[in-house]
Coordinates of C-alpha atoms in Angstrom, one line a residue:
M1 CA 34.3 -105.2 131.2
L2 CA 36.3 -103.2 128.8
F3 CA 36.5 -106.2 126.4
A4 CA 32.7 -106.5 126.6
V5 CA 32.2 -102.8 125.7
V6 CA 34.6 -103.1 122.7
M7 CA 32.9 -106.2 121.5
S8 CA 29.5 -104.5 121.9
F9 CA 30.6 -101.6 119.8
S10 CA 32.1 -103.8 117.1
L11 CA 29.0 -106.1 116.7
S12 CA 26.6 -103.2 116.8
Y13 CA 28.5 -101.3 114.2
Q14 CA 28.6 -104.2 111.8
L15 CA 24.8 -104.6 112.2
L16 CA 23.8 -101.0 111.9
Q17 CA 26.1 -99.9 109.0
R18 CA 23.9 -102.0 106.7
T19 CA 20.8 -100.0 107.5
I20 CA 22.0 -96.4 108.3
R21 CA 25.0 -94.2 107.4
P22 CA 28.3 -95.4 108.8
S23 CA 28.9 -92.1 110.7
T24 CA 25.5 -92.4 112.3
A25 CA 26.2 -96.0 113.2
V26 CA 29.4 -95.0 115.0
L27 CA 27.5 -92.4 117.0
F28 CA 24.7 -94.7 118.1
C29 CA 26.9 -97.6 118.8
G30 CA 29.1 -95.4 121.0
I31 CA 26.0 -94.4 123.0
S32 CA 24.9 -98.0 123.1
S33 CA 28.2 -99.2 124.4
F34 CA 28.3 -96.4 127.0
G35 CA 24.9 -97.5 128.1
A36 CA 26.0 -101.1 128.4
F37 CA 29.0 -100.0 130.5
Y38 CA 26.7 -98.1 133.0
E39 CA 24.0 -100.8 132.8
V40 CA 21.5 -98.4 131.1
G41 CA 19.2 -100.6 129.1
A42 CA 19.8 -99.5 125.5
F43 CA 18.6 -101.4 122.5
F44 CA 18.2 -100.8 118.8
V45 CA 16.1 -102.3 116.1
P46 CA 18.0 -102.7 112.8
H47 CA 15.9 -100.2 110.8
S48 CA 16.4 -96.5 109.9
K49 CA 13.4 -95.6 112.1
F50 CA 14.3 -96.8 115.6
Q51 CA 11.5 -98.2 117.7
G52 CA 13.4 -98.1 121.0
F53 CA 15.5 -95.6 122.8
S54 CA 17.9 -95.6 125.6
L55 CA 17.2 -93.7 128.8
L56 CA 19.9 -91.3 127.8
Q57 CA 18.1 -90.5 124.5
K58 CA 14.7 -90.3 126.0
K59 CA 14.4 -86.5 126.5
S60 CA 15.8 -85.6 123.0
F61 CA 13.1 -87.6 121.3
S62 CA 10.1 -85.8 122.8
S63 CA 9.3 -84.4 119.4
F64 CA 9.0 -87.9 118.0
T65 CA 6.6 -88.8 120.7
M66 CA 4.5 -85.7 120.0
S67 CA 4.5 -86.5 116.3
M68 CA 2.4 -89.6 117.2
Q69 CA -0.4 -87.4 118.5
K70 CA -2.9 -85.8 116.2
H71 CA -4.9 -82.8 117.2
R72 CA -8.1 -81.7 115.5
V73 CA -8.9 -78.0 116.0
V74 CA -12.0 -76.2 114.8
T75 CA -13.1 -72.6 115.0
Y76 CA -16.6 -71.2 114.6
N77 CA -18.2 -67.8 115.0
V78 CA -21.7 -68.8 116.0
L79 CA -23.3 -65.3 115.6
S80 CA -24.5 -63.9 118.9
S81 CA -28.1 -64.7 119.8
R82 CA -28.6 -60.9 120.1
L83 CA -27.3 -59.9 116.7
A84 CA -29.4 -62.0 114.3
G85 CA -32.3 -59.5 114.1
E86 CA -34.9 -59.6 111.3
D87 CA -34.3 -55.8 110.8
H88 CA -30.6 -56.5 110.3
F89 CA -30.5 -59.7 108.2
T90 CA -33.5 -58.6 106.0
H91 CA -32.7 -61.2 103.2
C92 CA -33.0 -64.2 105.6
K93 CA -36.0 -66.1 106.7
P94 CA -37.3 -65.2 110.2
E95 CA -37.3 -68.8 111.3
D96 CA -33.6 -69.1 110.4
L97 CA -32.8 -66.0 112.6
D98 CA -34.7 -67.2 115.6
A99 CA -32.2 -68.1 118.4
R100 CA -34.4 -71.0 119.5
N101 CA -33.9 -72.6 116.1
R102 CA -30.3 -71.6 115.5
L103 CA -28.8 -73.0 118.7
P104 CA -29.9 -76.6 118.1
R105 CA -28.5 -76.3 114.6
I106 CA -25.2 -75.0 115.9
I107 CA -25.0 -77.8 118.5
E108 CA -25.7 -80.3 115.7
K109 CA -22.6 -79.1 113.9
L110 CA -20.6 -79.2 117.2
E111 CA -21.8 -82.8 117.8
K112 CA -19.9 -83.9 114.7
E113 CA -16.7 -82.5 116.2
V114 CA -17.3 -83.8 119.7
R115 CA -17.5 -87.3 118.2
Q116 CA -14.0 -86.7 116.8
D117 CA -12.5 -85.4 120.1
S118 CA -11.9 -82.0 118.5
I119 CA -10.6 -78.9 120.3
I120 CA -13.4 -76.4 119.7
C121 CA -12.9 -72.6 119.6
L122 CA -16.0 -70.3 119.4
Q123 CA -16.6 -66.6 118.9
E124 CA -19.7 -64.4 119.6
V125 CA -20.8 -66.6 122.5
S126 CA -23.5 -64.6 124.4
Y127 CA -24.7 -64.8 128.0
D128 CA -27.9 -66.4 126.6
W129 CA -26.0 -69.3 125.1
A130 CA -22.9 -69.6 127.4
G131 CA -24.8 -71.6 130.0
K132 CA -26.5 -73.8 127.4
L133 CA -23.3 -74.5 125.7
A134 CA -21.5 -75.3 129.0
T135 CA -24.3 -77.7 129.8
Y136 CA -24.0 -79.4 126.4
F137 CA -20.2 -79.8 126.7
Q138 CA -20.3 -81.0 130.3
Q139 CA -22.8 -83.7 129.3
N140 CA -20.3 -84.8 126.7
D141 CA -17.3 -84.9 129.0
Y142 CA -15.8 -81.7 127.6
F143 CA -14.2 -78.8 129.6
F144 CA -15.7 -75.4 128.5
F145 CA -14.5 -72.0 129.5
T146 CA -15.2 -68.5 128.3
G147 CA -14.0 -64.9 128.1
L148 CA -17.1 -62.7 127.7
Y149 CA -16.5 -59.0 127.4
G150 CA -19.2 -57.4 125.1
K151 CA -22.0 -55.0 125.7
P152 CA -25.8 -55.3 126.3
F153 CA -26.7 -54.9 122.6
N154 CA -24.6 -58.0 121.6
G155 CA -25.4 -60.1 124.6
Y156 CA -22.1 -59.5 126.3
M157 CA -20.6 -61.8 123.7
G158 CA -17.1 -63.1 123.8
V159 CA -14.9 -66.1 123.0
A160 CA -15.0 -69.7 124.3
M161 CA -13.0 -72.9 124.1
A162 CA -13.9 -76.6 124.8
F163 CA -11.7 -79.7 124.8
P164 CA -12.4 -83.4 125.6
N165 CA -11.4 -84.4 129.1
K166 CA -10.8 -88.0 128.0
K167 CA -8.1 -87.0 125.5
Y168 CA -6.5 -84.0 127.1
E169 CA -5.6 -82.6 130.5
A170 CA -5.0 -78.9 130.9
Q171 CA -1.6 -77.8 132.0
E172 CA -2.5 -74.1 131.9
M173 CA -5.4 -71.9 130.9
K174 CA -5.5 -68.1 130.6
V175 CA -8.2 -65.5 130.0
M176 CA -6.7 -62.1 129.1
R177 CA -7.9 -58.8 127.8
L178 CA -5.6 -58.6 124.9
S179 CA -4.8 -54.9 125.2
D180 CA -3.6 -55.6 128.8
T181 CA -0.7 -57.7 127.4
K182 CA 1.2 -54.6 126.3
K183 CA 2.5 -51.7 128.4
W184 CA 1.0 -48.4 127.3
P185 CA 3.2 -45.5 128.5
R186 CA 1.2 -42.4 129.5
K187 CA 1.6 -39.2 127.6
P188 CA 3.7 -36.8 129.7
E189 CA 1.8 -34.0 131.4
P190 CA 2.4 -30.7 129.5
G191 CA 3.9 -27.7 131.2
L192 CA 2.1 -24.4 131.6
V193 CA 2.9 -23.3 128.0
G194 CA 1.8 -26.6 126.7
K195 CA -1.5 -26.5 128.5
I196 CA -2.2 -23.0 127.2
S197 CA -1.4 -24.1 123.7
E198 CA -3.7 -27.1 123.9
W199 CA -6.5 -24.9 125.3
L200 CA -6.1 -22.4 122.5
W201 CA -6.0 -25.0 119.8
S202 CA -9.1 -26.8 121.2
T203 CA -11.0 -23.5 121.4
L204 CA -10.1 -22.5 117.8
R205 CA -11.1 -25.9 116.4
K206 CA -14.6 -26.0 117.9
P207 CA -16.3 -23.5 115.5
Y208 CA -14.7 -25.3 112.6
H209 CA -16.0 -28.7 113.8
L210 CA -19.5 -27.2 114.4
L211 CA -19.7 -25.7 111.0
T212 CA -18.2 -28.6 109.0
G213 CA -19.0 -31.6 111.1
A214 CA -15.4 -32.7 110.8
R215 CA -13.6 -34.4 113.6
A216 CA -10.0 -35.0 114.3
P217 CA -9.0 -38.5 113.4
P218 CA -8.9 -40.8 116.5
C219 CA -5.6 -42.0 117.7
P220 CA -5.2 -45.7 116.7
W221 CA -3.1 -46.4 119.8
A222 CA -5.8 -45.1 122.1
L223 CA -8.5 -47.1 120.2
A224 CA -6.4 -50.3 120.4
R225 CA -5.8 -49.8 124.1
G226 CA -9.5 -49.2 124.8
R227 CA -10.7 -52.5 123.3
Y228 CA -11.9 -55.1 125.7
N229 CA -11.6 -58.2 123.4
A230 CA -10.4 -61.2 125.3
I231 CA -8.0 -63.9 124.2
L232 CA -8.2 -67.5 125.6
L233 CA -5.2 -69.8 125.8
A234 CA -5.1 -73.5 126.9
R235 CA -1.9 -75.6 127.1
L236 CA -3.2 -79.1 126.6
R237 CA -1.3 -82.4 127.1
A238 CA -2.5 -85.6 125.6
R239 CA -3.4 -88.2 128.3
A240 CA -2.1 -91.1 126.2
R241 CA 1.6 -91.6 126.4
G242 CA 3.8 -92.2 123.4
P243 CA 6.6 -94.7 123.0
S244 CA 9.1 -92.7 125.1
G245 CA 6.7 -92.0 127.9
D246 CA 6.5 -88.3 127.1
R247 CA 3.1 -86.7 126.2
G248 CA 4.1 -83.4 124.8
A249 CA 1.9 -80.2 124.9
L250 CA -0.1 -78.1 122.4
L251 CA -1.0 -74.5 123.1
V252 CA -4.4 -73.5 121.6
G253 CA -5.6 -69.9 121.5
T254 CA -8.7 -68.2 120.2
Y255 CA -9.5 -64.5 119.5
H256 CA -12.1 -62.4 117.9
M257 CA -10.5 -59.4 116.2
P258 CA -12.3 -56.0 116.6
C259 CA -14.3 -55.3 113.5
M260 CA -12.8 -51.9 112.7
F261 CA -12.5 -51.7 109.0
R262 CA -12.5 -47.9 109.2
N263 CA -9.5 -48.0 111.5
P264 CA -7.3 -50.7 110.0
E265 CA -4.3 -49.5 112.1
V266 CA -6.1 -50.8 115.2
M267 CA -6.5 -54.2 113.6
T268 CA -2.8 -54.2 112.7
L269 CA -2.0 -53.5 116.4
H270 CA -4.3 -56.2 117.7
A271 CA -3.1 -58.8 115.1
A272 CA 0.5 -58.2 116.3
L273 CA -0.6 -58.4 120.0
A274 CA -2.5 -61.6 119.5
A275 CA 0.4 -63.3 117.7
Q276 CA 3.0 -62.0 120.2
H277 CA 0.9 -63.2 123.2
M278 CA 0.5 -66.6 121.6
Q279 CA 4.2 -67.0 120.8
F280 CA 5.4 -65.6 124.1
N281 CA 3.2 -68.2 126.0
A282 CA 4.1 -71.1 123.7
R283 CA 7.6 -71.4 125.3
G284 CA 8.7 -73.8 122.6
D285 CA 5.5 -75.8 122.4
P286 CA 3.6 -76.1 119.1
Y287 CA 0.6 -73.8 118.9
V288 CA -2.6 -73.0 117.0
L289 CA -4.2 -69.6 117.1
A290 CA -7.8 -69.9 115.9
G291 CA -10.6 -67.4 115.4
D292 CA -12.5 -64.8 113.4
F293 CA -9.9 -62.2 112.6
N294 CA -12.0 -59.9 110.5
F295 CA -9.4 -59.4 107.8
T296 CA -9.1 -61.0 104.3
P297 CA -6.3 -63.0 102.8
G298 CA -5.2 -60.0 100.8
S299 CA -5.0 -57.6 103.7
P300 CA -1.9 -56.2 105.4
Q301 CA -2.9 -57.8 108.7
Y302 CA -2.9 -61.3 107.0
E303 CA 0.6 -60.4 105.6
L304 CA 1.7 -59.5 109.1
M305 CA 0.6 -62.8 110.6
T306 CA 2.1 -64.9 107.8
K307 CA 5.3 -62.9 107.1
G308 CA 6.0 -61.4 110.5
A309 CA 6.0 -57.7 109.7
L310 CA 4.9 -55.0 107.3
A311 CA 7.1 -52.6 105.5
Q312 CA 8.3 -49.6 107.4
G313 CA 6.0 -46.6 106.7
H314 CA 3.1 -48.9 105.7
P315 CA -0.1 -46.8 105.8
E316 CA -1.8 -49.3 108.1
V317 CA 1.0 -49.3 110.6
P318 CA 0.5 -46.3 112.9
P319 CA 3.7 -44.3 113.7
P320 CA 5.1 -44.9 117.1
L321 CA 4.1 -42.4 119.8
P322 CA 6.8 -40.0 120.7
W323 CA 6.7 -40.8 124.4
D324 CA 6.6 -44.6 124.0
D325 CA 10.1 -45.7 125.0
T326 CA 9.2 -49.5 125.1
A327 CA 10.5 -50.0 121.6
W328 CA 7.4 -52.2 120.9
A329 CA 6.6 -52.8 117.3
P330 CA 3.8 -54.6 115.5
R331 CA 5.7 -57.7 114.4
C332 CA 5.8 -61.4 115.2
A333 CA 7.3 -64.7 114.2
P334 CA 5.7 -65.7 110.9
M335 CA 2.9 -68.2 111.2
R336 CA 1.2 -70.5 108.7
S337 CA -2.5 -70.6 107.9
A338 CA -3.8 -74.2 107.9
Y339 CA -6.0 -74.0 104.8
A340 CA -3.3 -72.2 102.7
A341 CA -0.6 -74.7 104.0
H342 CA -2.7 -77.7 103.1
L343 CA -4.5 -76.6 99.9
G344 CA -2.2 -73.9 98.7
R345 CA -5.1 -71.3 99.1
E346 CA -7.6 -70.0 101.6
P347 CA -11.2 -71.0 101.4
A348 CA -13.4 -69.1 98.9
Y349 CA -15.2 -67.6 101.8
T350 CA -16.0 -68.2 105.5
N351 CA -18.5 -65.3 106.0
N352 CA -21.6 -64.8 103.8
A353 CA -23.9 -62.0 105.0
Q354 CA -26.1 -59.2 103.6
I355 CA -27.1 -56.4 105.9
K356 CA -30.3 -54.6 104.9
D357 CA -29.7 -53.1 101.5
D358 CA -26.0 -53.3 101.5
A359 CA -24.2 -55.4 98.9
P360 CA -23.5 -59.0 99.9
F361 CA -20.3 -59.5 101.9
I362 CA -18.7 -62.8 101.0
E363 CA -15.1 -63.1 102.2
T364 CA -12.7 -65.2 104.2
L365 CA -12.3 -63.9 107.7
D366 CA -11.6 -67.0 109.8
Y367 CA -8.3 -68.7 110.1
L368 CA -6.3 -71.4 112.0
F369 CA -2.8 -69.8 112.3
H370 CA -0.2 -72.3 113.5
S371 CA 3.5 -72.7 114.3
P372 CA 5.8 -73.9 111.5
S373 CA 6.6 -77.0 113.7
L374 CA 3.1 -78.4 113.0
K375 CA 2.0 -80.0 109.7
V376 CA -1.6 -80.0 108.5
Q377 CA -2.9 -83.6 107.8
G378 CA -6.3 -82.5 106.6
V379 CA -8.9 -79.7 106.7
I380 CA -12.7 -79.6 106.8
S381 CA -13.8 -79.4 103.2
L382 CA -15.7 -76.2 102.3
D383 CA -16.2 -77.0 98.6
Y384 CA -20.0 -77.2 99.2
L385 CA -20.0 -73.4 99.8
E386 CA -19.9 -72.6 96.1
E387 CA -23.5 -73.8 95.8
L388 CA -24.6 -71.5 98.7
K389 CA -22.9 -68.4 97.5
D390 CA -26.1 -66.6 96.4
R391 CA -27.9 -67.3 99.7
P392 CA -26.9 -64.9 102.5
F393 CA -26.5 -66.7 105.9
P394 CA -28.0 -67.6 108.3
I395 CA -30.0 -70.3 106.5
K396 CA -31.2 -73.7 107.8
S397 CA -28.0 -75.6 107.0
E398 CA -25.8 -72.7 108.1
P399 CA -27.1 -71.2 111.3
S400 CA -24.5 -68.5 111.6
D401 CA -23.2 -65.9 109.1
H402 CA -19.9 -67.7 109.4
V403 CA -19.0 -71.3 108.7
M404 CA -17.0 -73.7 110.8
I405 CA -13.4 -74.3 109.7
G406 CA -11.1 -77.0 111.0
A407 CA -7.9 -78.9 110.5
E408 CA -6.0 -81.9 111.8
F409 CA -2.5 -81.1 113.0
Q410 CA 0.5 -83.3 113.8
Q411 CA 3.9 -82.3 115.2
K412 CA 6.7 -82.5 112.6
T413 CA 9.7 -84.6 113.4
D414 CA 13.1 -83.0 113.9
E415 CA 14.1 -84.5 110.5
E416 CA 11.3 -82.7 108.8
I417 CA 12.0 -79.4 110.5
N418 CA 15.7 -79.6 109.6
S419 CA 15.0 -80.5 106.0
E420 CA 12.7 -77.4 105.7
K421 CA 15.4 -75.2 107.2
W422 CA 17.9 -76.5 104.6
A423 CA 15.4 -75.8 101.9
G424 CA 14.9 -72.3 103.2
I425 CA 11.2 -72.8 104.0
H426 CA 11.5 -71.6 107.6

């Protein structure tokens, strides 16, 4: 038996050193011989990219298996059925604002993605449309779930996600109010002297506020805590098995950032909370966080998401509360944005709206943030938008004030990840 093992090592080494580095040949031949000794079926194809693996290697090559899977993820703010009023979008045709016309046009766009087995993330899904969309997706063998949290004026709108049952099975799904993902220590009750001081200060401020109309600035921490915006997560596993028998997993999340341009500190806090929630739940799996984030590529919030933190003392990072002993800070592991990663730039715009007599608002607000372990194989082209820049949405061809964006992702191999680390990209 020992003679057989030695001969196995020698022959394997002579064969493999012609196709791979000698040191690597020694390693793999050793494993092969060990496998032969214990009757573990190990075999190698004489090529630098091995097509077969021993049972001993099986677990360590899960990333190779995952790299065989491609995942198409799209995100689309559909504009709530209750928010496209003629008195609001005064520069649009009434027929293009009618929910009865808009929904079939939205579904027509979704149909193209359903045919490609895309994972679909939606924002501003109202009660009016949630049931209709659920029916559509069920009829197309998609699983559809929502997190609706809005108010009557916006149709109780929220976020939704749909994925094809034939391609994926869900390992885990979560619906969370994002502000509930953080501990919010209560302000300590003041003593007698403190209560008297607060009462005096409040009493003295009232005449000033009545005369000037001025108000004390709201606390960004309190505003951030009070938001009900929900975040959806789905850990999806491909049904098709790869060469090693492993199927890998992909975590997909979707979020609609509070539209609080007048309180950017709140958006900073929610950007960090969304990223942290995503990364905490990933547990090593690749992930994509998709949605309408209501910030532009030049904003501090975009910088936070893609670089991981903002400078200490940044004006859009609220100072920590004196009584908060959790040591929580608005930071995260840096993520990549799919369009910027693939094209070297973000789209010219993803939102084109003009409200009443306001100036047109034409900006990029929608993103597909993803873990560095994923590579972008392609994106939905938005070049056609240049021709529509002077036409505020919704229009017939664009039934929302946002456009759909999407990308195809593939897991990087260990070799690609390591080469990026050596190059200082990670």
